[in-house]
């Protein structure tokens, strides 16, 4: 069988940027098949309700376009007209390097920040196509009172800003701001602060984001950052480090966010306390339609049963 568009991602995890990428892409375009080697059953089931999902077990693949996320370990078993490497991260600020292959004849970056870092390291030019975001804004009523509600969905690690999160708690306490902070995380639950509430990650936390006063993202770097875009689409401002990609995403201090320096020495607690006025937001336009369309014979009833490698 020959496919039109094949996407390959070796490991589909329970949460993550690539997982959000596939889900939002599948909500818009149907003429695509995702191959994987191992994955989270819930995440794959959600994806298979929208598009065709197949486990890779060594089969030969024929397609027009082959899109690879990170590891091209099956590329020698693929015959395609276009072999595209999708640049999902800011390689200048991570510990690993891009894995290249001589078959690649197209490079697609999810942001200019990601693409420029890739080009600086490899010397290879790229095409910019922003990640797709398709959100049905939930109707929620925010709790009224004098408690500020914060929410984050992140690993509690150094690169994701654990120390900054701890520092923000101290700063808010010193400023006399009464708050609680719900953190969805699947990593070791390091102590962020006494006002933190830890919850297991879920496939969809849009409702929880929509209820919050701020979405907090204090990472070292981000290539796109879905949680920030999701929050802004719900009309929820963000508290974030001064990530270069924020300019691409349309985040502006005082307008739809509170931007902090990486040392957390300039945190505008007065702005956090008074709140951001209601704003309108549109995410960067995604042009994946130039490669994908909605012509498919796939039916959700064809969902395959998923087994995960342990």
XYZ file of C-alpha atoms in Angstrom:
310
model
C 0.000 0.000 0.000
C 1.267 3.466 -0.892
C 0.461 6.382 1.406
C 0.331 10.091 0.659
C 1.786 11.468 3.892
C 3.588 9.452 6.545
C 4.764 10.890 9.864
C 7.187 8.911 11.989
C 7.866 9.432 15.681
C 9.735 6.615 17.407
C 8.192 7.055 20.877
C 4.801 8.642 21.504
C 4.796 9.648 25.156
C 1.973 10.375 27.590
C 2.554 14.141 27.268
C 4.850 16.369 25.245
C 5.214 18.880 22.454
C 5.340 16.312 19.643
C 2.253 14.611 21.028
C 0.403 17.945 20.949
C 1.751 18.566 17.444
C 0.282 15.304 16.126
C -3.035 15.796 17.912
C -3.666 19.325 16.650
C -2.472 18.397 13.163
C -4.882 15.458 13.119
C -7.774 17.682 14.230
C -7.333 19.682 11.026
C -5.945 17.293 8.394
C -6.888 13.674 7.786
C -4.719 12.574 4.867
C -1.829 11.381 7.012
C -0.648 8.213 8.737
C 1.457 8.162 11.901
C 3.913 5.303 12.422
C 5.546 4.705 15.814
C 7.556 1.986 17.547
C 6.348 2.389 21.117
C 3.859 4.641 22.789
C 1.386 5.529 25.473
C -1.921 3.690 24.841
C -4.158 6.615 25.825
C -2.259 9.071 23.663
C -2.331 6.723 20.672
C -6.016 5.914 21.106
C -6.865 9.631 21.127
C -4.848 10.116 17.947
C -6.357 7.047 16.254
C -9.840 8.484 16.733
C -8.827 11.167 14.235
C -6.324 9.637 11.814
C -4.711 6.331 10.901
C -2.055 5.197 13.397
C 0.148 2.176 12.805
C 2.868 0.517 14.814
C 6.123 0.099 12.934
C 7.354 -3.504 13.020
C 9.917 -3.469 10.217
C 7.577 -3.161 7.246
C 8.576 -1.378 4.023
C 6.784 1.957 3.582
C 5.959 3.664 0.282
C 4.648 7.226 0.357
C 4.778 10.582 -1.384
C 5.964 12.523 1.649
C 7.819 11.165 4.677
C 7.991 13.466 7.718
C 10.382 12.423 10.470
C 10.376 13.760 14.027
C 13.830 13.447 15.621
C 15.126 9.893 14.964
C 15.270 8.690 11.317
C 16.005 5.081 12.274
C 13.513 3.581 9.761
C 14.347 5.834 6.819
C 16.187 3.110 4.882
C 12.913 1.168 4.755
C 11.027 4.117 3.282
C 10.587 4.994 -0.402
C 9.328 8.564 -0.814
C 9.568 11.589 -3.069
C 10.168 13.955 -0.166
C 12.016 13.110 3.028
C 11.393 15.886 5.559
C 13.086 16.370 8.904
C 10.871 18.330 11.315
C 12.893 20.594 13.612
C 11.061 20.479 16.942
C 13.578 22.038 19.317
C 16.077 24.831 19.885
C 19.248 22.813 19.351
C 21.509 25.573 20.658
C 20.004 25.128 24.111
C 19.675 21.359 24.475
C 22.264 18.700 25.232
C 21.736 16.653 22.043
C 22.375 17.376 18.358
C 20.096 16.887 15.356
C 20.310 13.445 13.746
C 20.789 13.933 10.004
C 20.496 11.537 7.094
C 21.540 11.866 3.458
C 17.998 11.038 2.329
C 16.533 14.206 3.833
C 15.712 16.757 1.116
C 13.453 19.046 3.151
C 13.784 20.610 6.599
C 10.750 22.103 8.349
C 11.056 24.148 11.554
C 8.201 24.720 14.001
C 9.502 28.222 14.775
C 12.133 30.648 13.565
C 13.995 30.169 16.838
C 14.180 26.413 16.238
C 15.068 26.813 12.564
C 17.775 29.388 13.119
C 19.449 27.280 15.805
C 19.394 24.269 13.473
C 20.846 26.296 10.591
C 23.595 27.753 12.789
C 24.680 24.260 13.852
C 24.308 22.434 10.521
C 24.474 25.165 7.873
C 21.275 23.746 6.347
C 18.399 26.048 5.393
C 14.819 25.314 6.422
C 11.158 26.062 5.748
C 9.168 27.674 8.557
C 5.763 26.150 9.301
C 4.301 26.986 12.686
C 2.721 24.259 14.759
C -1.042 23.929 14.339
C -3.307 24.935 17.214
C -7.043 24.214 17.086
C -8.792 24.836 20.390
C -12.452 24.853 21.244
C -12.385 27.467 23.987
C -14.226 26.046 27.008
C -16.882 28.050 28.778
C -15.840 28.238 32.408
C -16.512 30.482 35.359
C -13.437 31.587 37.228
C -13.545 31.512 40.980
C -13.965 34.924 42.519
C -11.986 35.951 45.541
C -8.606 37.185 46.609
C -6.672 34.037 45.676
C -4.598 34.077 42.494
C -4.851 30.788 40.612
C -1.754 29.649 38.719
C -1.371 26.557 36.527
C 1.588 24.818 34.879
C 2.062 21.653 32.838
C 5.753 20.831 32.949
C 8.494 18.504 34.091
C 10.011 19.648 37.373
C 13.568 19.758 36.091
C 16.325 22.334 35.901
C 15.843 23.104 32.197
C 12.105 23.531 32.676
C 12.731 26.096 35.402
C 12.339 24.285 38.724
C 14.589 26.762 40.551
C 12.744 29.683 38.987
C 9.422 28.208 40.052
C 10.705 28.004 43.613
C 11.956 31.588 43.341
C 8.575 32.780 42.037
C 6.877 31.279 45.087
C 9.254 33.229 47.329
C 8.664 36.450 45.366
C 4.876 36.107 45.502
C 4.995 35.418 49.230
C 7.231 38.435 49.827
C 4.800 40.603 47.846
C 1.891 39.423 50.010
C 0.078 37.807 47.068
C -2.301 35.046 48.101
C -2.140 32.273 45.497
C -2.364 28.577 44.736
C -0.474 26.798 41.976
C -1.703 23.635 40.259
C 1.158 21.779 38.567
C 0.533 18.889 36.197
C 3.710 16.823 36.086
C 4.828 13.236 35.520
C 8.307 13.659 36.955
C 9.562 13.523 40.520
C 7.596 16.074 42.462
C 10.297 18.315 43.805
C 9.066 20.853 46.312
C 8.102 24.004 44.403
C 6.411 25.760 47.309
C 3.881 25.270 50.056
C 1.087 26.613 47.851
C 1.716 24.090 45.072
C -0.822 21.382 44.251
C 0.603 18.478 42.231
C -1.529 16.484 39.800
C -0.830 13.710 37.329
C -0.743 14.895 33.706
C -3.808 14.411 31.543
C -4.279 14.387 27.792
C -6.337 17.568 27.911
C -6.075 20.227 30.620
C -7.578 23.073 28.596
C -10.434 23.453 31.088
C -7.946 23.752 33.966
C -5.952 26.338 32.028
C -9.085 28.314 31.206
C -9.979 28.528 34.909
C -6.593 29.951 35.880
C -5.530 33.568 36.281
C -2.102 32.820 34.794
C -0.315 29.998 32.995
C 3.288 29.820 34.273
C 6.173 28.706 32.019
C 9.691 29.443 33.306
C 11.822 27.238 31.025
C 15.395 27.783 29.860
C 14.242 27.484 26.244
C 11.258 26.474 24.142
C 10.974 25.861 20.402
C 7.239 26.604 20.353
C 5.526 25.984 23.724
C 1.989 24.722 23.263
C 0.900 25.478 26.829
C 1.574 29.201 26.342
C -0.372 29.277 23.065
C -3.224 27.234 24.554
C -3.499 29.624 27.489
C -3.524 32.721 25.286
C -6.165 31.140 23.021
C -8.309 30.731 26.152
C -7.780 34.373 27.123
C -5.477 33.435 30.003
C -2.281 35.526 30.319
C 1.088 33.922 30.987
C 3.952 34.428 33.400
C 7.018 33.367 31.448
C 10.745 33.770 31.158
C 11.974 35.975 28.334
C 12.071 33.163 25.790
C 13.021 34.311 22.256
C 10.080 32.383 20.781
C 7.589 34.511 22.760
C 7.965 37.302 20.202
C 7.012 34.888 17.421
C 4.023 33.703 19.424
C 2.839 37.261 20.033
C 3.416 37.422 23.794
C 3.765 40.999 25.025
C 4.559 42.166 28.537
C 1.594 43.940 30.083
C -0.710 43.058 27.194
C -1.133 39.298 27.519
C 1.699 38.300 29.800
C 4.229 39.033 32.501
C 7.725 38.439 31.153
C 10.463 37.735 33.706
C 14.241 37.788 33.284
C 15.998 34.439 33.581
C 17.535 35.388 36.938
C 14.055 36.219 38.309
C 15.355 39.586 39.512
C 12.782 41.589 37.578
C 9.366 40.132 38.323
C 6.566 42.691 38.055
C 4.501 41.695 41.089
C 2.395 44.853 40.820
C 1.297 43.788 37.331
C 0.673 40.220 38.506
C -1.442 41.527 41.364
C -3.529 43.987 39.353
C -4.020 41.494 36.523
C -3.953 41.699 32.735
C -6.907 43.292 30.969
C -8.959 41.065 28.628
C -7.230 40.593 25.290
C -7.746 38.986 21.898
C -5.225 36.514 20.595
C -4.610 34.618 17.364
C -1.797 32.049 17.208
C 0.710 32.157 14.345
C -0.825 30.876 11.135
C 0.071 27.287 10.351
C 0.619 26.412 6.671
C 0.613 22.626 6.872
C -2.177 22.699 4.276
C 0.450 23.016 1.553
C 1.355 19.380 2.206
C -1.785 17.916 3.767
C -5.487 17.817 2.943
C -8.634 16.115 4.195
C -8.991 13.451 1.504
C -8.927 10.059 3.229
C -10.751 6.757 3.367
C -9.877 6.193 7.012
C -12.746 5.636 9.435
C -12.415 5.867 13.219
C -13.962 2.395 13.440
C -10.653 1.118 12.044
C -8.811 2.048 15.264
C -6.098 -0.479 15.972
C -5.497 -1.971 19.379
C -2.405 -0.516 20.950
C 0.232 -2.453 22.873
C 3.057 -0.612 24.523
C 6.662 -1.791 24.715
C 7.703 -1.888 28.343
